[in-house]
Structure formats: C-alpha cells, structure tokens
GROMACS .gro file of C-alpha atoms in nm:
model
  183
    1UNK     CA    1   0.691  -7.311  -1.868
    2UNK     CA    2   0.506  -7.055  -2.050
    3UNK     CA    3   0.722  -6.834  -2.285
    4UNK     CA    4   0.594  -6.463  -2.203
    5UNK     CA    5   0.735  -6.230  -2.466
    6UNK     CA    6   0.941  -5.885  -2.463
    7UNK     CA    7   0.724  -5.579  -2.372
    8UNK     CA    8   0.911  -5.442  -2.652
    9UNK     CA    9   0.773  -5.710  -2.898
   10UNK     CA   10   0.388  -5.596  -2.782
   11UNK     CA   11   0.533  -5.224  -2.852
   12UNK     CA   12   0.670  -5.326  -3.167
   13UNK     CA   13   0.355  -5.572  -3.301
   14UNK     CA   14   0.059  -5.254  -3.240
   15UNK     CA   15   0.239  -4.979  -3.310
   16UNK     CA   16   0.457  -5.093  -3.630
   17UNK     CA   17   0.308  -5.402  -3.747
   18UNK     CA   18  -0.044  -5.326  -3.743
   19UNK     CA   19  -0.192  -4.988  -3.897
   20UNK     CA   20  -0.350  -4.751  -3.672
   21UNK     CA   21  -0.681  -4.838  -3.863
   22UNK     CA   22  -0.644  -5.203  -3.723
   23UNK     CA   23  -0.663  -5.096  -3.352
   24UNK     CA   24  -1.028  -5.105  -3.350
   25UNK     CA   25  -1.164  -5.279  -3.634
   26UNK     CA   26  -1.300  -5.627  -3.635
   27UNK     CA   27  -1.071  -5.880  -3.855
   28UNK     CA   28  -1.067  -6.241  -3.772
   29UNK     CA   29  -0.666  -6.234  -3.936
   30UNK     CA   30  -0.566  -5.955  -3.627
   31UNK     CA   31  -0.781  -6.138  -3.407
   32UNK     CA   32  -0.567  -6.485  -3.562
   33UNK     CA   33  -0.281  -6.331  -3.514
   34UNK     CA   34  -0.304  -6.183  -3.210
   35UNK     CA   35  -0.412  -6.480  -3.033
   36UNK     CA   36  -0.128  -6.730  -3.163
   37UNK     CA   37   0.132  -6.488  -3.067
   38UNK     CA   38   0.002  -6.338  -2.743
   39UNK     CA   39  -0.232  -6.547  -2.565
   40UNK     CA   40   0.046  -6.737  -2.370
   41UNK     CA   41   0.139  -6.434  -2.301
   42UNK     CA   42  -0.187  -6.270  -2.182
   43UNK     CA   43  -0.281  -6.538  -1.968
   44UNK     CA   44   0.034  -6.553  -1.793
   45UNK     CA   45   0.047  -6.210  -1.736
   46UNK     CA   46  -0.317  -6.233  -1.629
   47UNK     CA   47  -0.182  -6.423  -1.307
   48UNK     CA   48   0.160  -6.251  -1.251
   49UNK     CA   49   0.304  -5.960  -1.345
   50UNK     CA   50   0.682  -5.955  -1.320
   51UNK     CA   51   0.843  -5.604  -1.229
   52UNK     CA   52   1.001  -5.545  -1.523
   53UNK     CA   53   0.656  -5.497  -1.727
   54UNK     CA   54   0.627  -5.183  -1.428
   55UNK     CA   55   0.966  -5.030  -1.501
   56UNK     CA   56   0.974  -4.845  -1.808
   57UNK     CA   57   0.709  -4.634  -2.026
   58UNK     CA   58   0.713  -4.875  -2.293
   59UNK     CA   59   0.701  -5.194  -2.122
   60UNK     CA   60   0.366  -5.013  -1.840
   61UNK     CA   61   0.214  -4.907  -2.178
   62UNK     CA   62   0.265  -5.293  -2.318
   63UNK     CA   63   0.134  -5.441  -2.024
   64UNK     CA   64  -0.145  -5.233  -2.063
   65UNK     CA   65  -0.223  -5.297  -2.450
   66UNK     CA   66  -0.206  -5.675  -2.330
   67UNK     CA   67  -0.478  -5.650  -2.035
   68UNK     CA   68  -0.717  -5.398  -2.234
   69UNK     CA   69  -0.658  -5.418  -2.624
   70UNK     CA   70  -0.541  -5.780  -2.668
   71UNK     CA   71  -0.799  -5.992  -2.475
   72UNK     CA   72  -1.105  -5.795  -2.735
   73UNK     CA   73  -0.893  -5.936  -3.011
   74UNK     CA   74  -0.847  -6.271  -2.834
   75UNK     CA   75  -1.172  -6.390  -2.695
   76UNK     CA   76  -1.383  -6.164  -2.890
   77UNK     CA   77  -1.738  -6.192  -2.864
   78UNK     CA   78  -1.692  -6.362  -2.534
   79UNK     CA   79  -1.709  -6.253  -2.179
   80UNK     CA   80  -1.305  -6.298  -2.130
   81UNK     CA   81  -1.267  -6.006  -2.391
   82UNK     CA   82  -1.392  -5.817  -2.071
   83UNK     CA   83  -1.238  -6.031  -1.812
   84UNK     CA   84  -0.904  -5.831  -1.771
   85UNK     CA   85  -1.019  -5.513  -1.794
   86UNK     CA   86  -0.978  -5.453  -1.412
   87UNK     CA   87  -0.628  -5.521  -1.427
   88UNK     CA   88  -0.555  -5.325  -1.718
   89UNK     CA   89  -0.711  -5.037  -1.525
   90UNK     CA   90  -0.503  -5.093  -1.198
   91UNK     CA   91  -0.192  -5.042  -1.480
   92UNK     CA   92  -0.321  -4.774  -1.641
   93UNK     CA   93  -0.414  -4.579  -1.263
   94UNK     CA   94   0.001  -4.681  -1.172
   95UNK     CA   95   0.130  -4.608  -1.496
   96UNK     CA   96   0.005  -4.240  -1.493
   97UNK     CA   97   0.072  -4.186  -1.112
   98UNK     CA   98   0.449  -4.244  -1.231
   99UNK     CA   99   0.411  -4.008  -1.511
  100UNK     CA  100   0.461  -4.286  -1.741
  101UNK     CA  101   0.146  -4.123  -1.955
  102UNK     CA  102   0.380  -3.792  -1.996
  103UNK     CA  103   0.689  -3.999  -2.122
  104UNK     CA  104   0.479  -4.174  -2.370
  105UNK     CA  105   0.450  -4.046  -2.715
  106UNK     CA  106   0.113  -3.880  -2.757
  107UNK     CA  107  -0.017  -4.075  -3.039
  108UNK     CA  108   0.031  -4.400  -2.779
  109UNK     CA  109  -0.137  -4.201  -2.523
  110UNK     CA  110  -0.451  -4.291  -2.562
  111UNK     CA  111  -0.429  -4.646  -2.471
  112UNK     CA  112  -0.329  -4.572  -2.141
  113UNK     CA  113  -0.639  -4.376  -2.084
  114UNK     CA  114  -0.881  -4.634  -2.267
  115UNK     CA  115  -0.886  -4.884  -1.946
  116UNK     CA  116  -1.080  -4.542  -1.816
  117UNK     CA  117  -1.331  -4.529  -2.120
  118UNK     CA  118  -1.384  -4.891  -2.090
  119UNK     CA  119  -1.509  -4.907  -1.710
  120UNK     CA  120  -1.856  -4.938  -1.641
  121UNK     CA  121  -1.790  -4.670  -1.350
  122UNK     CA  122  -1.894  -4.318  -1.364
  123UNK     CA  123  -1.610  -4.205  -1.177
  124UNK     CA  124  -1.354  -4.347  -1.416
  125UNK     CA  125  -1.552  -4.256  -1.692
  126UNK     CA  126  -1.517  -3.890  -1.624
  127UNK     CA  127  -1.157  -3.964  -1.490
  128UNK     CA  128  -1.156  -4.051  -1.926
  129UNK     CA  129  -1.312  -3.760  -2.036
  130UNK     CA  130  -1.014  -3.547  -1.839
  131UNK     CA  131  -0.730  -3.760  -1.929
  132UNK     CA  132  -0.818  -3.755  -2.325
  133UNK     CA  133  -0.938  -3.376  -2.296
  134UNK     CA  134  -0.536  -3.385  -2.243
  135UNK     CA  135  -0.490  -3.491  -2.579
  136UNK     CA  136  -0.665  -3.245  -2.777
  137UNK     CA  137  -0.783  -3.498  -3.068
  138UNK     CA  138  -1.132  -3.379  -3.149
  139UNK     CA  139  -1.247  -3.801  -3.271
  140UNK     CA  140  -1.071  -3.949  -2.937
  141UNK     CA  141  -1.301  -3.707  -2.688
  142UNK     CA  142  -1.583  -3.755  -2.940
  143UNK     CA  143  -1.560  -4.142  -2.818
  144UNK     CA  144  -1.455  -4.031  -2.440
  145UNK     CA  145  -1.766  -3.865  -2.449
  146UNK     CA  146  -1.972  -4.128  -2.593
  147UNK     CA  147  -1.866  -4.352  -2.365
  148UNK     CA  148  -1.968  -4.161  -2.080
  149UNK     CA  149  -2.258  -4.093  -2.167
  150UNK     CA  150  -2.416  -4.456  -2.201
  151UNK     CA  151  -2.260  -4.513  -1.863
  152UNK     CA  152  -2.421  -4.194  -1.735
  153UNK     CA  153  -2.748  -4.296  -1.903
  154UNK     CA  154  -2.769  -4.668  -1.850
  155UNK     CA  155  -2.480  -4.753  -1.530
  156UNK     CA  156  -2.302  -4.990  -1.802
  157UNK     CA  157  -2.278  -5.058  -2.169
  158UNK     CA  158  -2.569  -5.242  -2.300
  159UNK     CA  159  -2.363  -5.359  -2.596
  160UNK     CA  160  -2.183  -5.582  -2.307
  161UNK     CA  161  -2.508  -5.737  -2.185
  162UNK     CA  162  -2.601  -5.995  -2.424
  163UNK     CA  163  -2.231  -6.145  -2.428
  164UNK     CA  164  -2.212  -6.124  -2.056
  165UNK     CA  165  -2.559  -6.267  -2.003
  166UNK     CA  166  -2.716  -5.988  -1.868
  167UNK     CA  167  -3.097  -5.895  -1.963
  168UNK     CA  168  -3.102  -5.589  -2.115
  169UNK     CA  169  -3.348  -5.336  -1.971
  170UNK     CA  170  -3.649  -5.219  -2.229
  171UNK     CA  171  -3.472  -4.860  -2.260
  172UNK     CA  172  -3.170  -4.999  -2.322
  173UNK     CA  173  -3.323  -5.257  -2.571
  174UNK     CA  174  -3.418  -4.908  -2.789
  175UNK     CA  175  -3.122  -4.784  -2.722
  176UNK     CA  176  -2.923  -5.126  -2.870
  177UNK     CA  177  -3.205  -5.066  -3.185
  178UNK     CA  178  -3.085  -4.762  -3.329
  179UNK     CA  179  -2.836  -4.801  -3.595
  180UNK     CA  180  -2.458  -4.736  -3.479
  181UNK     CA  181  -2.527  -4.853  -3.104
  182UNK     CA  182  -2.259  -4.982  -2.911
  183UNK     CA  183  -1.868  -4.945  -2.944
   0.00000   0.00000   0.00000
C-alpha cells in the first residue's frame, strides 16, 4: 500500500520549507527532495483522488501543487513533467468554481491559476491572463502574458517540443534561438 501524505504536509513543504525563489528555479537538491518525499504520493494521486484532497482550500490547492508544480520537479526534463498537467487543470477549473481561489491567500493564488498558463490551449490561456489580471502583481501577468503569447503565436510551447519529441517548426526553431526562450 502506497503511503499518500497529508495535503497539509504539501501546504506546509512549498509554502514554509522552500523559499518563494525555489518555486521556479532549477536545483537538482528541490528536485531530490521533492521526488523522495512526494512521488509515492504523486503517482497515487495520479490514479485516484480521494475526496478529502476536494474538501478544503488548502488540501484543492495541494492537490493542485502535486499535479502541476511537483511532477516539473520530479521527472524534469522528461515528458511526465507534462504528463499530469490535464489533471491539475480539471482541479484548478473545480477548485475555483467552489470559490476555493477566493479563500486562498493571495500570495498562494497563483498556483491555482498556473494549470491555465501551462495549457497549450488558447482558450485557457486567456482564461490565465483574466484569472492573474485578478491578482494585480505586475511580474505574474508579465509571465501570463508571455505565455499566451507563444501559444497565440506558435499553438504550443516550442520549449516542450524537443522533450516531447516533437519537430520543431523553422519559425519556432528562431524563436527557441534567441536568448531567454522558453519558460
């Protein structure tokens, strides 16, 4: 039997363990540490979600962090860091038709509304744009919009193809040349 931990202890880990710096920087320790504690946990998740990870704020908001944040830390560089990303955007769509977004603190916000900024869908991506325009953080819609613009431009994120095994078209092959491409 897999031992799935606390939606508190996900809470707990990213949001007082880690520094908000760590969220989105590469570091094989996070990455490390990440994986020993919450793979299990990911994976089982991955095939069932038990009602009490829908229940609360915090544990929709965990749940969430697991599906979107944790698998880029986990299988990084691999197609699997992508894998979940549906699921963590079928959470995020019922977390905020609860209001669960609204109950969060607004510095946690945001992950709630990445699952958005990571589709490769138009739709969601301007869903994104509206949900962090909420948040009035000048750097967060400076991503939101970043985001949706490569989508707008190319219909995915080229950065994605070459772990995914997709050729990369020649404009987005310029586009992947310029310093600073990609997320």
């Amino acid at each position: 039997m897999v031992d799935i931990v606390a939606p508190r202890e996900v809470t707990t880990f990213w949001f007082d363990e880690l520094e908000e710096r760590n969220w989105f920087e590469k570091n094989e320790e996070i990455d490390r540490a990440i994986r020993k504690r919450f793979m299990d946990t990911h994976l089982a998740l991955s095939a069932h979600v038990p009602q009490e990870w829908r229940e609360t704020p915090e544990a929709a908001l965990a749940l969430i962090i697991v599906f979107d944040q944790f698998p880029r830390n986990i299988f990084r560089n691999s197609p699997h860091a992508f894998a979940s990303d549906p699921l963590a955007l079928k959470e995020a769509t019922l977390a905020i038709e609860k209001g669960f977004d609204l109950q969060t603190p607004e510095k946690h916000r945001l992950f709630i509304y990445i699952p958005f900024e990571h589709s490769e869908s138009i739709e969601d991506q301007n869903r994104s744009v509206a949900l962090f325009e909420t948040l009035n953080d000048e750097n967060l819609m400076k991503y939101a919009l970043a985001h949706r613009d490569v989508i707008e431009k190319y219909g995915r994120f080229p950065h994605r193809n070459a772990i995914l095994g997709r050729v990369s078209t020649p404009e987005e092959e310029a586009y992947l040349a310029k310093p600073g491409a990609g997320f």
